[in-house]
XYZ file of C-alpha atoms in Angstrom:
411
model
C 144.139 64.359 147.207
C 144.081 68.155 147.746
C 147.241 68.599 145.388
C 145.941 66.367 143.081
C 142.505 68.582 142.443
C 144.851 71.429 142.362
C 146.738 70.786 139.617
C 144.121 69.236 137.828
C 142.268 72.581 137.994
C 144.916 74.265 137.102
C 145.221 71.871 134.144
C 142.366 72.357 133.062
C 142.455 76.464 132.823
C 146.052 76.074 131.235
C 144.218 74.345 128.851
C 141.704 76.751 127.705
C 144.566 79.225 127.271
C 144.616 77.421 123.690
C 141.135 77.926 122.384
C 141.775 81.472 123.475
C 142.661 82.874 120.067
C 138.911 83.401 119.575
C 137.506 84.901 122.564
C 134.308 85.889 121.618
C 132.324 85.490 118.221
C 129.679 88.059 119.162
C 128.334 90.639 115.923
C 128.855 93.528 118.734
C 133.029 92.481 118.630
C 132.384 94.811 114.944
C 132.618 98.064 116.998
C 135.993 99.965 117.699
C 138.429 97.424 119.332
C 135.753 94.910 119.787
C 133.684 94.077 122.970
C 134.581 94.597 126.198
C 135.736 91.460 127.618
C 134.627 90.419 132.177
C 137.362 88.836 133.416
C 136.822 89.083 137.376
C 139.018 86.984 139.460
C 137.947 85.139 142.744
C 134.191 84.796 143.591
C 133.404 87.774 141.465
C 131.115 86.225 138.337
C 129.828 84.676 141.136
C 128.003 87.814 142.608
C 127.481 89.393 139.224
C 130.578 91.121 138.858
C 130.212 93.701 141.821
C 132.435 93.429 144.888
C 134.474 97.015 144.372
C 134.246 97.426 147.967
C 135.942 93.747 149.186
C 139.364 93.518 150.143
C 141.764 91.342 148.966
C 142.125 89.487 151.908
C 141.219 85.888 151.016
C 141.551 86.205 146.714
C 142.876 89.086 144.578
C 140.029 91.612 143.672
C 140.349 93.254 140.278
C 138.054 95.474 140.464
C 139.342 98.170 142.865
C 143.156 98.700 143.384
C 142.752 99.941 147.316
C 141.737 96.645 148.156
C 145.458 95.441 148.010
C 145.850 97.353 151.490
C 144.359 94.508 153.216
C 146.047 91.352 151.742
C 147.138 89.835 154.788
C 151.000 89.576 155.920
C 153.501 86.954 154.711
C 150.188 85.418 152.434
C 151.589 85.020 148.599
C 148.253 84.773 146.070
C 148.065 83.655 142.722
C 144.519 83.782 140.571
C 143.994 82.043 137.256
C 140.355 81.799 135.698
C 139.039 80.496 132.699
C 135.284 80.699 131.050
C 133.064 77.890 128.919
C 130.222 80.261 126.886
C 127.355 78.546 124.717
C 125.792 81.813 122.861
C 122.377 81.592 120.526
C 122.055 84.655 118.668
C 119.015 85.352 117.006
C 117.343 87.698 114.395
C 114.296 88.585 113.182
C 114.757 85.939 110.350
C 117.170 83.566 111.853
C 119.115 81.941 114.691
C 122.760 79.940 115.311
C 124.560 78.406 118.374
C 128.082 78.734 118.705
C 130.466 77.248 121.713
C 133.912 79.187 122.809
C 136.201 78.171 125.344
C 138.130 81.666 126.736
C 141.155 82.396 128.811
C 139.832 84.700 131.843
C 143.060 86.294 133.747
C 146.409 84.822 135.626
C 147.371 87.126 138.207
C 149.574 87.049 141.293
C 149.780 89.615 144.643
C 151.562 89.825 147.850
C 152.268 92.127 150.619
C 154.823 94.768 150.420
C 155.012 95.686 154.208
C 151.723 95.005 156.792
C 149.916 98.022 155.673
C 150.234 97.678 151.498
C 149.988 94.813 148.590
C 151.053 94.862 145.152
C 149.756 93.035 142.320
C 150.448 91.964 138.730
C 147.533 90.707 136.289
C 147.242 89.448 132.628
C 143.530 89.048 131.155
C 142.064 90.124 127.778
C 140.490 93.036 127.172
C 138.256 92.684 124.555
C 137.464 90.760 121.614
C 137.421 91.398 117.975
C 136.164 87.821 116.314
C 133.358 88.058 114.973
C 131.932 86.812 111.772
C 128.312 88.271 109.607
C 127.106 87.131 106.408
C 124.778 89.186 103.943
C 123.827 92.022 105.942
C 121.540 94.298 104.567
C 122.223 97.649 105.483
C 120.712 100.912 103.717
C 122.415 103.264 101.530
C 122.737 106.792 103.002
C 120.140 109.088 100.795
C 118.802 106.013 98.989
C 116.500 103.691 99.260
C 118.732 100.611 97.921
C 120.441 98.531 99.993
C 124.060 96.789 100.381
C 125.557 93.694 101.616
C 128.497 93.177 104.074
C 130.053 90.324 104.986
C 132.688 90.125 107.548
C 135.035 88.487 109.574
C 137.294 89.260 112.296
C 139.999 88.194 114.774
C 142.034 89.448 117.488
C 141.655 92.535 120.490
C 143.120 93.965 122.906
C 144.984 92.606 126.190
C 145.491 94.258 129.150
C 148.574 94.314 131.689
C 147.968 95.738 135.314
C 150.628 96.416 137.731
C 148.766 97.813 140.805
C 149.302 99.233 144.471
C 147.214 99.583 147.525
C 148.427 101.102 150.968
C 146.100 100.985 153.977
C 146.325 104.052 156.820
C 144.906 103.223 159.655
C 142.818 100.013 160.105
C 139.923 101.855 157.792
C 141.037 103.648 154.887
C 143.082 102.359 152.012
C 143.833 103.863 148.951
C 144.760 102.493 145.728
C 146.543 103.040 142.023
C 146.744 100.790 138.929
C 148.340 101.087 135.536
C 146.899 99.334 132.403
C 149.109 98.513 129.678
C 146.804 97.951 127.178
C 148.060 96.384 123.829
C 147.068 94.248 120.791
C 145.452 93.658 117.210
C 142.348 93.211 115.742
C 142.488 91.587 111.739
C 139.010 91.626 109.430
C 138.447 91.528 106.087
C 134.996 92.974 104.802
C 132.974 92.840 101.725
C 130.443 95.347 100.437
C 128.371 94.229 97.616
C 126.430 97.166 95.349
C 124.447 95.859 92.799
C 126.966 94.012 91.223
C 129.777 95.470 92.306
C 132.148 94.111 95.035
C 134.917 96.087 97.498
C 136.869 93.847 99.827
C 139.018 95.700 102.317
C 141.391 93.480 104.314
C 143.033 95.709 107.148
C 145.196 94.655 110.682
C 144.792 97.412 113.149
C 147.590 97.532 116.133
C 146.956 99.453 119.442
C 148.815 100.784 122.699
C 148.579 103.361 125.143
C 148.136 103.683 128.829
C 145.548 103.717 131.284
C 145.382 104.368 135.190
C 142.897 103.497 137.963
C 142.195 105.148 141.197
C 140.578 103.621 144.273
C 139.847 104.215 148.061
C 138.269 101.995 150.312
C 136.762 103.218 153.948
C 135.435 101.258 156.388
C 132.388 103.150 158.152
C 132.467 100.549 160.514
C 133.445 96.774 161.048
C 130.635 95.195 158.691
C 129.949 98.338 156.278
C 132.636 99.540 153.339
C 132.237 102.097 150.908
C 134.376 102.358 147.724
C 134.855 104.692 145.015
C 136.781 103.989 141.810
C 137.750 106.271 139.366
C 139.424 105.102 136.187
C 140.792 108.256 134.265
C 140.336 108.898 130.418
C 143.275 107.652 127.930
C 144.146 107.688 124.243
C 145.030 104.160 122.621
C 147.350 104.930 119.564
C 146.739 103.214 116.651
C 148.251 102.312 113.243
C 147.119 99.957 110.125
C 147.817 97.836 107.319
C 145.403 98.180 104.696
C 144.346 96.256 101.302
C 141.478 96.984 98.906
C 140.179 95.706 95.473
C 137.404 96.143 93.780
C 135.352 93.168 91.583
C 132.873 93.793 88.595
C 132.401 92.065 85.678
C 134.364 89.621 86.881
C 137.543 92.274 86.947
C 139.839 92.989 89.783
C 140.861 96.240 90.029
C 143.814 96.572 93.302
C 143.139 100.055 95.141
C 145.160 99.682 97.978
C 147.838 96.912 98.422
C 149.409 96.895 102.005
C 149.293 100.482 102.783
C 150.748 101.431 105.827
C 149.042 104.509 107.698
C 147.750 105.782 110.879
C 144.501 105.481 112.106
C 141.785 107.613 114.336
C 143.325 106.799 118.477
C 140.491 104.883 120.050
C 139.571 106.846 123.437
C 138.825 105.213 126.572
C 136.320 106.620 128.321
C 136.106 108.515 131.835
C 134.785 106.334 134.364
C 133.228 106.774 137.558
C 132.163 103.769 140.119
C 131.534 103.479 143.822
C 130.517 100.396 145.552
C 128.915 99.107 149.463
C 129.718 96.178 151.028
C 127.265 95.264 154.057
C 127.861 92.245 156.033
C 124.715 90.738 158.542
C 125.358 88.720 161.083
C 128.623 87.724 160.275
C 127.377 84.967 157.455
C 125.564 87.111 154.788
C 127.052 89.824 152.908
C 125.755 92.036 150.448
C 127.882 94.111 147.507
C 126.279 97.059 145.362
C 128.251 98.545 142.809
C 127.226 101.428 140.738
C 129.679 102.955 137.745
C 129.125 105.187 135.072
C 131.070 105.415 131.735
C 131.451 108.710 129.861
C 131.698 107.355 126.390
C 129.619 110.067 124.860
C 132.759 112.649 125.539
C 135.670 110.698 123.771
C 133.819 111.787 120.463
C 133.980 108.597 118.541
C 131.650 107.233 116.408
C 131.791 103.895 113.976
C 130.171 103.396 110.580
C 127.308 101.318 111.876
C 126.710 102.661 115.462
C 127.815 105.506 117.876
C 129.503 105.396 121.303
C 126.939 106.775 124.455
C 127.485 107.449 127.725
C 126.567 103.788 129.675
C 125.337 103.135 132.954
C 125.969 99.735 134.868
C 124.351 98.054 138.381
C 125.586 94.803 139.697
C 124.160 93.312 143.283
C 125.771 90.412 144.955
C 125.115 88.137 147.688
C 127.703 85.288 150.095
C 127.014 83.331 152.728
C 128.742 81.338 154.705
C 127.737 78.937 157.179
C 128.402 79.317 161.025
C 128.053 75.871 162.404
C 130.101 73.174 162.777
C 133.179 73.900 161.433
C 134.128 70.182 161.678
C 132.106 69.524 158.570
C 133.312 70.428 154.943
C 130.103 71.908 154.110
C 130.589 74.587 156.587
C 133.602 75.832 155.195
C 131.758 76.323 151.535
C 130.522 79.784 150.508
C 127.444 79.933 148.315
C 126.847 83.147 146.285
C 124.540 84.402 143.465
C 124.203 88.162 141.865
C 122.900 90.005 138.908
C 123.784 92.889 136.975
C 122.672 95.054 134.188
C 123.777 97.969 131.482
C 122.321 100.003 128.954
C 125.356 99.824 126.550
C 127.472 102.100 125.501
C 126.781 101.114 121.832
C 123.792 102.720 120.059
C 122.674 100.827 116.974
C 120.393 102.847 114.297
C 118.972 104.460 117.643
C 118.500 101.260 119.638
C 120.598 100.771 122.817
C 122.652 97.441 123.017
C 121.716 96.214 126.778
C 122.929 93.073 128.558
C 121.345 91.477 131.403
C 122.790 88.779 133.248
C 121.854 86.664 136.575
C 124.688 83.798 138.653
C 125.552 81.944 140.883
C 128.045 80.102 142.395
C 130.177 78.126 145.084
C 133.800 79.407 146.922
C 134.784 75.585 147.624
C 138.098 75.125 150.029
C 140.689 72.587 149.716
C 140.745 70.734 152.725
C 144.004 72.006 155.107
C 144.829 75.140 152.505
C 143.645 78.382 152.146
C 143.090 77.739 148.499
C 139.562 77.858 147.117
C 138.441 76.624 143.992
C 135.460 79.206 142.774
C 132.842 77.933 140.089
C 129.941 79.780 138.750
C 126.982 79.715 135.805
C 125.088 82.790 134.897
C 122.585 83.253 132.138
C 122.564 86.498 130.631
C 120.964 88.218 127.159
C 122.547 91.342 125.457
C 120.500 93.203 122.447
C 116.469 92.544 121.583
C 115.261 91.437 118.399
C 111.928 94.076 118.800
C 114.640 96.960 118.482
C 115.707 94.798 115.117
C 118.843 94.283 116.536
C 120.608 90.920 117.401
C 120.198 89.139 120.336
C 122.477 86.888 122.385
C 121.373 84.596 125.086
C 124.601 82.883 126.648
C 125.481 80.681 129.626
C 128.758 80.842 130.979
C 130.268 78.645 133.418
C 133.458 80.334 134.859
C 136.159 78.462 136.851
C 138.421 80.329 139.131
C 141.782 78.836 140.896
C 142.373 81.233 143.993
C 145.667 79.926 145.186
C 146.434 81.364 148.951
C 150.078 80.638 150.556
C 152.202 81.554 153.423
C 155.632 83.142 153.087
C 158.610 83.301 155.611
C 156.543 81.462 158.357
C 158.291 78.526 159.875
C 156.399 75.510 160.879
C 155.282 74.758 164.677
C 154.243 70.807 163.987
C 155.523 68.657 161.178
């Protein structure tokens, strides 16, 4: 029975690696090289994406590369996720539903000697699909108006190869390298008066990113974490096409020209994290972080990069009781987190809010755990005439834990 709910899990996330090709459909995925896509492994979207200060020692934990120092000996772990999202946006003057089916991560780590763990992860990025009709945006100096239409595909995936080596039974320390690679695809269409430019363009990027961590253990129920992911330059190139309609004329501008784009910047980042255990069945994670996007000096047509701040709290517990009962064994969690965006809007700050929560369930004689979680979350407000999404996402997360090397005592 146990491998049978297995591989039907792992079915089933296989499975949503083909509705992938359209991650997200938000109007935000417009800006730079779209929106910035969660994919936390484990138990994470259960506790609202915080946890910087857990170890690896029971499922892999993205979100701080020092946590590999305490993935336990001759223990081989794999991590594949996948995400169900039903998003209403709404405006002022209108409102639609739309359903997506995403890909979350596949990752793998093990143990390198007792004291360090290595790690190799695939997951997306972020998202470029997006898709706006007739929006009426002002002329700069005017007081007329034009339309835009647009749609859009692709982003950017990210490949991390990461180390963690523990000194001592308290301190770890941590590196991880981002390969971070893709393309986005649009086509947009300005209408003035009664004249119409359509600009089809495919964008590629690459470049480099790394990740620095530490983990300390003040004591045996209290860990604090800092993370510190460093500033990079994603290179970037295009193929461009442009016409122009009126009067029912086409007029070709541009017809597959090749060029180089503005490098996106990543941003300097700054995060540390607490981990608090009571009583050996509740445990509480804090994690603050704080992204410098103000300083990479980018801006976009519609919007301008700002400096964001983000909070995440989450709570696990575990029953102590009679470990002869399933129940027992399960670990319930719930969390919340917040940000002020890093996108600014015609002034107005694009926020997201979200709340979860969720349940680490074991299979029976492994030390596998299947993690599922729902959150509820908005981002943007229609008072700051923006547009606002309210989404539900239920995340399922395979955490597959097994022993290396170790020969059997009992068949």
């Amino acid at each position: 029975m146990k491998n049978k709910i297995i591989y039907l899990t792992c079915f089933i996330l296989l499975s949503l690696t083909s509705f992938s090709q359209s991650i997200s459909s938000s109007p935000y995925s417009l800006y730079g090289v779209g929106s910035v896509y969660d994919s936390d492994f484990g138990i994470l979207p259960s506790i609202g994406s915080s946890g910087m200060a857990l170890p690896s020692s029971s499922f892999i934990n993205n979100l701080n590369p020092a946590s590999l120092g305490f993935i336990p000996l001759n223990h081989f772990m794999f991590d594949i996720g996948g995400k169900a999202i039903a998003t209403t946006y709404q405006s002022s003057s209108r409102e639609e539903k739309r359903n997506n089916f995403q890909f979350s991560h596949m990752a793998f780590a093990f143990p390198v000697t007792k004291n360090s763990g290595f790690s190799l992860a695939l997951r997306p990025y972020s998202s470029g699909a997006f898709k706006i009709s007739n929006l009426a945006l002002p002329i700069e100096n005017s007081q007329e108006y034009y339309y835009l239409t647009a749609v859009g595909s692709g982003g950017l995936n990210n490949f991390d190869f990461s180390y963690g080596y523990r000194f001592g039974k308290k301190l770890s320390l941590g590196f991880s390298g981002s390969l971070l690679f893709g393309n986005t695809a649009d086509e947009r269409n300005f209408l003035i008066q009664n004249t119409l430019t359509t600009v089809t363009k495919k964008t590629s990027y690459n470049g480099l990113r790394a990740t620095l961590g530490a983990q300390y253990k003040i004591d045996s129920t209290f860990t604090i974490a800092p993370v510190v992911k460093l500033p990079a330059q994603i290179k970037a190139s295009k193929i461009q096409s442009v016409q122009v309609i009126a009067d029912e004329v086409i007029t070709p501008i541009e017809t597959d020209a090749t060029s180089d784009v503005d490098d996106f910047y990543m941003p300097l980042e700054i995060g540390v994290g607490f981990s608090k255990r009571f009583k050996n069945n509740l445990n509480v994670t804090l994690d603050y972080e704080k992204s410098f996007w103000s300083n990479t000096n980018q801006s976009e047509l519609y919007g301008n990069f700002v400096n964001q701040d983000r909070f995440a709290l989450g709570f696990t517990y575990k029953a102590k009781k009679d470990y002869r009962k399933y129940w027992d064994h399960v670990q319930y969690a719930m969390g919340a987190n917040f940000d002020n965006g890093y996108l600014e809007v015609d002034g107005k700050r694009v926020n997201n809010a979200a709340i979860s929560i969720g349940l680490s369930l074991p299979i029976e004689n492994t030390l596998t755990t299947l993690n599922i979680s729902y959150s509820y979350g908005q981002k943007g407000r229609i008072t700051d005439n923006l547009i606002k999404e309210n989404y539900h996402k239920l995340s399922l997360n395979l955490s597959l834990d097994g022993i290396w090397f170790v020969k059997r005592k009992f068949e």
